[in-house]
Amino acid sequence: MKARVAILLSGRGSNFLALQAAIARGAIPAEIVLVLSNRKSAAGLRSAAELGLPTLCLPHGEAPSREAHDERVVAALAAAAAEWICLAGYMRLLSPVFVRAFPRRILNVHPSLLPAFPGLHAQRQALEHGVRVSGCTVHLVDEELDHGPIVEQRAVPVRSGDTEETLADRILVQEHRAYPEALRRLLTRRWTIVGRRVVFARSRSAG
């Protein structure tokens, strides 16, 4: 049985397209049942519509509070019978109302090796701190920013001539690989949370 996945995005949604491509080629046992954005101008909404996927825009400015907006989003996700939520550049801090509606079923990708450099401008933070290695992290979402249990990480070397843009571009390549793999593993493997980590049971092929 395919898992019912909803995508939340605020912009172009390149990670959404990476997930959709993996689903389309059968690498992930899932179907996208809704692509939702808080911005009418989000290019990801247009991409989803062109792919024939259900779309919905719920502008956050039309709600009196963050919690009220999240209640509307949760209601839309429930109406779509979504089981998993994948954040793909969704530029909203989720309220407890949202997180508690889908415990351990919300995924996010962040352009750093968490717990280093949470929040905005992670690539800029990496360059300012002079780190030799950065990367990306796919994690389950909890009620703190960029904090939940880690599912998948990919390292990206930081080069001496890197700018924020060049580093971001190379990290994004790894995001497009790590995010589909993280979702695939969560849907096909037994797992549990130990501390801050998602621990997967050994597959049969691993002996």
mmCIF file of C-alpha atoms in Angstrom:
data_model
loop_
_atom_site.group_PDB
_atom_site.id
_atom_site.type_symbol
_atom_site.label_atom_id
_atom_site.label_comp_id
_atom_site.label_asym_id
_atom_site.label_seq_id
_atom_site.Cartn_x
_atom_site.Cartn_y
_atom_site.Cartn_z
ATOM 1 C CA MET A 1 0.000 0.000 0.000
ATOM 2 C CA LYS A 2 1.305 3.432 -0.905
ATOM 3 C CA ALA A 3 1.784 6.068 1.780
ATOM 4 C CA ARG A 4 -0.235 9.237 1.293
ATOM 5 C CA VAL A 5 2.178 12.180 1.250
ATOM 6 C CA ALA A 6 1.455 15.905 1.282
ATOM 7 C CA ILE A 7 4.040 18.488 0.254
ATOM 8 C CA LEU A 8 4.231 21.957 1.805
ATOM 9 C CA LEU A 9 6.249 24.601 -0.015
ATOM 10 C CA SER A 10 6.638 28.356 -0.276
ATOM 11 C CA GLY A 11 8.774 28.738 -3.399
ATOM 12 C CA ARG A 12 10.034 26.777 -6.376
ATOM 13 C CA GLY A 13 9.864 23.447 -4.590
ATOM 14 C CA SER A 14 12.936 21.792 -6.079
ATOM 15 C CA ASN A 15 12.948 19.216 -3.277
ATOM 16 C CA PHE A 16 9.289 18.516 -4.040
ATOM 17 C CA LEU A 17 10.253 17.759 -7.635
ATOM 18 C CA ALA A 18 13.036 15.453 -6.440
ATOM 19 C CA LEU A 19 10.562 13.568 -4.256
ATOM 20 C CA GLN A 20 7.992 13.398 -7.047
ATOM 21 C CA ALA A 21 10.579 12.077 -9.497
ATOM 22 C CA ALA A 22 11.591 9.322 -7.073
ATOM 23 C CA ILE A 23 7.952 8.402 -6.497
ATOM 24 C CA ALA A 24 7.221 8.397 -10.239
ATOM 25 C CA ARG A 25 10.040 5.952 -10.957
ATOM 26 C CA GLY A 26 8.862 3.629 -8.194
ATOM 27 C CA ALA A 27 11.728 4.237 -5.766
ATOM 28 C CA ILE A 28 9.376 5.338 -2.966
ATOM 29 C CA PRO A 29 6.095 3.501 -2.174
ATOM 30 C CA ALA A 30 4.061 6.688 -1.912
ATOM 31 C CA GLU A 31 1.663 8.985 -3.710
ATOM 32 C CA ILE A 32 1.431 12.750 -3.415
ATOM 33 C CA VAL A 33 -2.133 13.598 -2.426
ATOM 34 C CA LEU A 34 -1.730 17.362 -1.982
ATOM 35 C CA VAL A 35 0.752 20.145 -2.684
ATOM 36 C CA LEU A 36 -0.010 23.096 -0.421
ATOM 37 C CA SER A 37 1.552 26.537 -0.239
ATOM 38 C CA ASN A 38 1.158 29.659 1.843
ATOM 39 C CA ARG A 39 2.084 31.812 -1.170
ATOM 40 C CA LYS A 40 0.006 32.194 -4.325
ATOM 41 C CA SER A 41 3.144 33.026 -6.314
ATOM 42 C CA ALA A 42 4.961 29.795 -5.399
ATOM 43 C CA ALA A 43 6.418 28.251 -8.533
ATOM 44 C CA GLY A 44 6.075 24.842 -6.912
ATOM 45 C CA LEU A 45 2.288 25.135 -7.083
ATOM 46 C CA ARG A 46 2.460 25.659 -10.834
ATOM 47 C CA SER A 47 4.805 22.704 -11.214
ATOM 48 C CA ALA A 48 2.439 20.507 -9.220
ATOM 49 C CA ALA A 49 -0.553 21.581 -11.301
ATOM 50 C CA GLU A 50 1.355 20.799 -14.504
ATOM 51 C CA LEU A 51 1.998 17.317 -13.111
ATOM 52 C CA GLY A 52 -1.710 16.870 -12.458
ATOM 53 C CA LEU A 53 -1.353 16.857 -8.678
ATOM 54 C CA PRO A 54 -3.936 18.376 -6.314
ATOM 55 C CA THR A 55 -2.895 21.849 -5.162
ATOM 56 C CA LEU A 56 -4.106 24.316 -2.572
ATOM 57 C CA CYS A 57 -3.002 27.775 -1.474
ATOM 58 C CA LEU A 58 -3.751 29.006 2.039
ATOM 59 C CA PRO A 59 -2.121 32.448 2.395
ATOM 60 C CA HIS A 60 -0.916 32.929 5.946
ATOM 61 C CA GLY A 61 -1.841 36.600 5.867
ATOM 62 C CA GLU A 62 -5.526 35.689 5.739
ATOM 63 C CA ALA A 63 -5.414 34.057 9.186
ATOM 64 C CA PRO A 64 -5.450 36.071 12.432
ATOM 65 C CA SER A 65 -2.570 34.080 13.960
ATOM 66 C CA ARG A 66 0.013 31.430 13.208
ATOM 67 C CA GLU A 67 -2.034 28.890 15.127
ATOM 68 C CA ALA A 68 -5.198 29.775 13.210
ATOM 69 C CA HIS A 69 -3.387 29.380 9.911
ATOM 70 C CA ASP A 70 -1.950 26.043 10.989
ATOM 71 C CA GLU A 71 -5.408 24.846 11.986
ATOM 72 C CA ARG A 72 -6.574 25.543 8.436
ATOM 73 C CA VAL A 73 -3.585 23.729 6.991
ATOM 74 C CA VAL A 74 -4.117 20.732 9.281
ATOM 75 C CA ALA A 75 -7.778 20.601 8.254
ATOM 76 C CA ALA A 76 -6.793 20.578 4.576
ATOM 77 C CA LEU A 77 -4.258 17.814 5.177
ATOM 78 C CA ALA A 78 -6.839 15.782 7.058
ATOM 79 C CA ALA A 79 -9.338 16.259 4.227
ATOM 80 C CA ALA A 80 -6.721 14.872 1.827
ATOM 81 C CA ALA A 81 -6.140 11.938 4.210
ATOM 82 C CA ALA A 82 -2.422 12.746 4.255
ATOM 83 C CA GLU A 83 -0.313 10.394 6.362
ATOM 84 C CA TRP A 84 3.105 11.993 5.913
ATOM 85 C CA ILE A 85 4.016 15.657 5.500
ATOM 86 C CA CYS A 86 7.162 16.702 3.630
ATOM 87 C CA LEU A 87 8.291 20.299 4.004
ATOM 88 C CA ALA A 88 10.031 21.447 0.822
ATOM 89 C CA GLY A 89 11.104 25.016 1.400
ATOM 90 C CA TYR A 90 8.033 25.817 3.481
ATOM 91 C CA MET A 91 9.011 29.126 5.065
ATOM 92 C CA ARG A 92 6.793 28.922 8.110
ATOM 93 C CA LEU A 93 7.680 27.909 11.651
ATOM 94 C CA LEU A 94 5.156 25.232 12.548
ATOM 95 C CA SER A 95 3.114 25.767 15.690
ATOM 96 C CA PRO A 96 2.532 23.010 18.261
ATOM 97 C CA VAL A 97 -0.998 22.737 16.835
ATOM 98 C CA PHE A 98 0.481 21.486 13.572
ATOM 99 C CA VAL A 99 3.261 19.304 14.963
ATOM 100 C CA ARG A 100 0.968 17.511 17.410
ATOM 101 C CA ALA A 101 -1.484 16.700 14.617
ATOM 102 C CA PHE A 102 1.160 14.601 12.824
ATOM 103 C CA PRO A 103 3.562 13.265 15.461
ATOM 104 C CA ARG A 104 6.683 11.746 13.923
ATOM 105 C CA ARG A 105 5.155 12.129 10.476
ATOM 106 C CA ILE A 106 6.566 15.504 9.379
ATOM 107 C CA LEU A 107 9.859 15.622 7.483
ATOM 108 C CA ASN A 108 12.082 18.591 6.725
ATOM 109 C CA VAL A 109 15.384 19.079 4.934
ATOM 110 C CA HIS A 110 17.831 21.726 6.149
ATOM 111 C CA PRO A 111 21.011 22.927 4.366
ATOM 112 C CA SER A 112 23.486 22.197 7.152
ATOM 113 C CA LEU A 113 24.721 19.293 9.220
ATOM 114 C CA LEU A 114 22.429 19.811 12.169
ATOM 115 C CA PRO A 115 22.734 20.627 15.012
ATOM 116 C CA ALA A 116 25.174 23.101 13.420
ATOM 117 C CA PHE A 117 23.726 26.242 11.847
ATOM 118 C CA PRO A 118 19.961 25.991 12.336
ATOM 119 C CA GLY A 119 17.612 28.668 11.068
ATOM 120 C CA LEU A 120 17.996 30.998 8.112
ATOM 121 C CA HIS A 121 21.143 31.506 6.022
ATOM 122 C CA ALA A 122 22.767 28.249 7.076
ATOM 123 C CA GLN A 123 25.272 28.395 4.220
ATOM 124 C CA ARG A 124 26.303 31.929 5.211
ATOM 125 C CA GLN A 125 26.739 30.764 8.789
ATOM 126 C CA ALA A 126 28.966 27.907 7.632
ATOM 127 C CA LEU A 127 31.205 30.254 5.651
ATOM 128 C CA GLU A 128 31.395 32.802 8.462
ATOM 129 C CA HIS A 129 32.489 30.091 10.901
ATOM 130 C CA GLY A 130 35.134 28.780 8.524
ATOM 131 C CA VAL A 131 34.020 25.158 8.637
ATOM 132 C CA ARG A 132 35.667 22.719 6.249
ATOM 133 C CA VAL A 133 32.556 20.581 5.791
ATOM 134 C CA SER A 134 28.873 21.450 5.607
ATOM 135 C CA GLY A 135 25.985 19.541 4.069
ATOM 136 C CA CYS A 136 22.312 18.795 4.571
ATOM 137 C CA THR A 137 20.111 17.059 7.101
ATOM 138 C CA VAL A 138 16.722 15.398 6.736
ATOM 139 C CA HIS A 139 14.975 15.237 10.089
ATOM 140 C CA LEU A 140 11.637 14.595 11.693
ATOM 141 C CA VAL A 141 10.025 17.819 12.841
ATOM 142 C CA ASP A 142 9.326 18.563 16.486
ATOM 143 C CA GLU A 143 8.212 21.748 18.227
ATOM 144 C CA GLU A 144 11.657 23.384 18.070
ATOM 145 C CA LEU A 145 13.278 24.930 14.997
ATOM 146 C CA ASP A 146 15.502 22.539 13.000
ATOM 147 C CA HIS A 147 15.729 20.268 16.013
ATOM 148 C CA GLY A 148 13.944 16.938 15.525
ATOM 149 C CA PRO A 149 15.479 13.458 15.223
ATOM 150 C CA ILE A 150 17.923 13.079 12.348
ATOM 151 C CA VAL A 151 17.034 10.633 9.570
ATOM 152 C CA GLU A 152 19.678 11.261 6.904
ATOM 153 C CA GLN A 153 22.724 13.494 6.425
ATOM 154 C CA ARG A 154 25.024 14.177 3.484
ATOM 155 C CA ALA A 155 28.369 15.969 3.803
ATOM 156 C CA VAL A 156 29.566 18.612 1.341
ATOM 157 C CA PRO A 157 33.161 19.948 1.447
ATOM 158 C CA VAL A 158 33.487 23.716 1.736
ATOM 159 C CA ARG A 159 35.925 25.080 -0.844
ATOM 160 C CA SER A 160 38.234 28.037 -0.285
ATOM 161 C CA GLY A 161 36.581 30.125 -2.982
ATOM 162 C CA ASP A 162 33.003 29.309 -2.058
ATOM 163 C CA THR A 163 30.326 31.959 -1.887
ATOM 164 C CA GLU A 164 26.996 31.505 -0.184
ATOM 165 C CA GLU A 165 25.483 30.765 -3.591
ATOM 166 C CA THR A 166 28.047 28.206 -4.779
ATOM 167 C CA LEU A 167 27.925 26.330 -1.492
ATOM 168 C CA ALA A 168 24.116 26.395 -1.521
ATOM 169 C CA ASP A 169 24.063 24.964 -5.051
ATOM 170 C CA ARG A 170 26.276 22.012 -4.121
ATOM 171 C CA ILE A 171 24.345 21.338 -0.932
ATOM 172 C CA LEU A 172 21.087 21.408 -2.898
ATOM 173 C CA VAL A 173 22.338 18.580 -5.111
ATOM 174 C CA GLN A 174 22.742 16.462 -1.979
ATOM 175 C CA GLU A 175 19.347 17.550 -0.633
ATOM 176 C CA HIS A 176 17.755 16.144 -3.774
ATOM 177 C CA ARG A 177 19.417 12.796 -3.038
ATOM 178 C CA ALA A 178 19.029 12.693 0.733
ATOM 179 C CA TYR A 179 15.349 13.649 0.952
ATOM 180 C CA PRO A 180 13.968 10.854 -1.263
ATOM 181 C CA GLU A 181 16.263 8.335 0.415
ATOM 182 C CA ALA A 182 15.124 9.419 3.886
ATOM 183 C CA LEU A 183 11.455 9.092 2.966
ATOM 184 C CA ARG A 184 12.063 5.725 1.306
ATOM 185 C CA ARG A 185 13.777 4.354 4.406
ATOM 186 C CA LEU A 186 11.073 5.612 6.754
ATOM 187 C CA LEU A 187 8.390 3.959 4.636
ATOM 188 C CA THR A 188 10.131 0.660 3.999
ATOM 189 C CA ARG A 189 12.171 -0.049 7.121
ATOM 190 C CA ARG A 190 11.365 -0.588 10.770
ATOM 191 C CA TRP A 191 12.703 2.265 12.860
ATOM 192 C CA THR A 192 12.641 3.826 16.288
ATOM 193 C CA ILE A 193 13.848 7.045 17.868
ATOM 194 C CA VAL A 194 16.793 6.841 20.250
ATOM 195 C CA GLY A 195 17.672 10.203 21.745
ATOM 196 C CA ARG A 196 18.045 12.591 18.827
ATOM 197 C CA ARG A 197 18.465 9.870 16.200
ATOM 198 C CA VAL A 198 16.219 7.758 14.040
ATOM 199 C CA VAL A 199 17.602 4.223 14.282
ATOM 200 C CA PHE A 200 16.694 1.758 11.551
ATOM 201 C CA ALA A 201 16.490 -1.978 12.082
ATOM 202 C CA ARG A 202 19.021 -3.932 10.093
ATOM 203 C CA SER A 203 17.630 -5.112 6.790
ATOM 204 C CA ARG A 204 17.570 -8.825 6.031
ATOM 205 C CA SER A 205 20.100 -8.330 3.270
ATOM 206 C CA ALA A 206 22.502 -6.904 5.844
ATOM 207 C CA GLY A 207 22.498 -10.204 7.711
#
